[in-house]
Coordinates of C-alpha atoms in Angstrom, one line a residue:
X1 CA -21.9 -28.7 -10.4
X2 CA -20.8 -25.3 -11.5
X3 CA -19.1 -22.6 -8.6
X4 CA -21.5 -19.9 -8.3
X5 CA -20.1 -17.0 -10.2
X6 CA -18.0 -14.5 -8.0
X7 CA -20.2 -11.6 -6.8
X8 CA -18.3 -8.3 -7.2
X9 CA -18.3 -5.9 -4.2
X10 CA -19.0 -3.0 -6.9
X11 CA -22.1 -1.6 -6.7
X12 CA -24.5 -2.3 -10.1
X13 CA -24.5 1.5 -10.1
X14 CA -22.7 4.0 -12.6
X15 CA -19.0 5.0 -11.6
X16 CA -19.4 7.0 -7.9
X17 CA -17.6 10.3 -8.1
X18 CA -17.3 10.0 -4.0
X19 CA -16.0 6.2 -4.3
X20 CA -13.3 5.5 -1.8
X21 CA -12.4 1.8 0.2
X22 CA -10.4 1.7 3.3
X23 CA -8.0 -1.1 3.0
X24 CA -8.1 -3.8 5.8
X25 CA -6.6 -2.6 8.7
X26 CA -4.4 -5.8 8.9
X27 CA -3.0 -3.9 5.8
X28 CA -2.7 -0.8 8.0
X29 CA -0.7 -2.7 10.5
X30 CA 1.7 -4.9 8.4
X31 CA 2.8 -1.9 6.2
X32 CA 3.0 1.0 9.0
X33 CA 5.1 -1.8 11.5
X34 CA 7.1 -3.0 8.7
X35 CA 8.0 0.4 7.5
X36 CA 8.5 1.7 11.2
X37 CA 11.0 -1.9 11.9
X38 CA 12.2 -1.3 9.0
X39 CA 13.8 2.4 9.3
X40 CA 14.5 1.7 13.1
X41 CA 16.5 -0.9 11.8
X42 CA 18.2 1.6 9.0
X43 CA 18.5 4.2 10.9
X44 CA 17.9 4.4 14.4
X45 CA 19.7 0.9 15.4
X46 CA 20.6 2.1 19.2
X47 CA 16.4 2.6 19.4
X48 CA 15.9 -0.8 17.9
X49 CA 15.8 -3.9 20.4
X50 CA 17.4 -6.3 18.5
X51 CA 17.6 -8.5 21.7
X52 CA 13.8 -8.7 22.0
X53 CA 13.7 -11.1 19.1
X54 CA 16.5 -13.6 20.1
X55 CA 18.7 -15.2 17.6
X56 CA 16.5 -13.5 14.8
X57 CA 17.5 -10.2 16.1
X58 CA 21.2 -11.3 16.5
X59 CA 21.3 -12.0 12.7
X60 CA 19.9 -8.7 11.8
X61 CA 21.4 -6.7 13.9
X62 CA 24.8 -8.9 12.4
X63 CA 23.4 -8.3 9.3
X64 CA 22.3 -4.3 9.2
X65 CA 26.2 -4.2 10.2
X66 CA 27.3 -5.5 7.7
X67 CA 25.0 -3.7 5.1
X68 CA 24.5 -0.6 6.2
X69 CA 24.1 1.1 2.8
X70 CA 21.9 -1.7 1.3
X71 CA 19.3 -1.4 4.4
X72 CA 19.5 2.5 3.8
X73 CA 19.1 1.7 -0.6
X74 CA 16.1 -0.7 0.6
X75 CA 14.4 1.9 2.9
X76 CA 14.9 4.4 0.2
X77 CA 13.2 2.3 -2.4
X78 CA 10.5 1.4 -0.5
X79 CA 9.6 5.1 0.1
X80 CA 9.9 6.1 -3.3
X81 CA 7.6 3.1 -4.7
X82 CA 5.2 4.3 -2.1
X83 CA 5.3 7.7 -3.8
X84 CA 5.1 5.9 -7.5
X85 CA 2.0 4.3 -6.8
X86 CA 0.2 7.1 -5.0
X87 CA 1.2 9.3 -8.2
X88 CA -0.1 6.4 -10.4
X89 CA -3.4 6.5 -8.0
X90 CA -4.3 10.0 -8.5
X91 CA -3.4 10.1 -12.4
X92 CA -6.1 7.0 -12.1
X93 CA -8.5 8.4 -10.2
X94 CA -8.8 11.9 -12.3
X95 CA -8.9 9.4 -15.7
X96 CA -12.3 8.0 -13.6
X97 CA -13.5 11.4 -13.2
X98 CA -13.2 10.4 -9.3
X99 CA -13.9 13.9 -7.1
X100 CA -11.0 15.5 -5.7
X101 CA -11.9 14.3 -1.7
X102 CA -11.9 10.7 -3.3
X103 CA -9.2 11.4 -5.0
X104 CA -7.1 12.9 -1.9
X105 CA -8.3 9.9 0.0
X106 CA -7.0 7.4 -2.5
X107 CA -3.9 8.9 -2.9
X108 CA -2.9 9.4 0.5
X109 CA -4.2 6.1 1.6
X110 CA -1.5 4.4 -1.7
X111 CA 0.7 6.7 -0.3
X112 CA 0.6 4.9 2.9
X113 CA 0.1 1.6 2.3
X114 CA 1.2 1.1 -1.3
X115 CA -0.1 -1.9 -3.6
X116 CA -3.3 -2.8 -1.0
X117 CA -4.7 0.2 -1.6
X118 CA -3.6 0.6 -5.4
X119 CA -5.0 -3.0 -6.0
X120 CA -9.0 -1.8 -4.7
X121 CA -8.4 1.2 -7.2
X122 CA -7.5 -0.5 -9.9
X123 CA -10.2 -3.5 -9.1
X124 CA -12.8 -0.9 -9.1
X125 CA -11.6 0.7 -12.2
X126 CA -11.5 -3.1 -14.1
X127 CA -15.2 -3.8 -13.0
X128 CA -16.0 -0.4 -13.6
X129 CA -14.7 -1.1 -17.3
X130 CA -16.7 -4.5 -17.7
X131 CA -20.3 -3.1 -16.6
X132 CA -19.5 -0.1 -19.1
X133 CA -19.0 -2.7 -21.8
X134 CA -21.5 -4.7 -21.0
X135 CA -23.9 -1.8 -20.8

């Protein structure tokens, strides 16, 4: 017996000007606690409560101290794919004639969270594509 075909959370309706889809907010938690951790860590070490997480936080606090300027490469990196992707979100959403709120809201919301965001773009653009062809 054959799966039943995968429903798309699209609407059967033309491109919406106005689209915009909040992430999952276990998205918003992982990335804005990872990021926070993650320049504590970089930046603000004395802040940071490496003994709170035992042995774990021994190594990275052993770590960090050893690699100071990698953790501050990393953290730089991060930020600056963040920016990519929200850039590559709003050139996306004015090529789909998305309105400038939606487009705000997109790109502030890649900005933030990076690829979970992108990834609901870029799925609504793809079925967007496949209803136009199959239209």
């Amino acid at each position: 017996m054959a799966a039943p075909p995968r429903k798309s959370k699209v609407p059967d309706t033309p491109l919406d000007p106005e689209y915009f889809r909040f992430a999952s907010i276990i998205w918003y938690i992982l990335v804005i606690a990872g990021l926070t951790l993650f320049y504590l860590v970089t930046f603000k070490p004395d802040s940071f409560p490496f003994e709170a997480f035992g042995l774990l936080g021994k190594r990275l606090q052993t770590v960090k101290e050893n690699n100071q300027q990698t953790f501050e490469i990393g953290f730089t990196m991060a930020i600056l794919v963040h920016i990519a992707e929200a850039c590559m979100a709003f050139r996306t959403c004015r090529k789909m004639n998305l309105s400038s709120s939606a487009s705000l809201k997109w790109t502030l919301q890649t900005l933030l969270l990076g690829f979970p965001s992108f990834g609901l773009l870029l799925r609504y653009k793809t079925d967007m594509e496949v209803k136009e062809k199959l239209s």
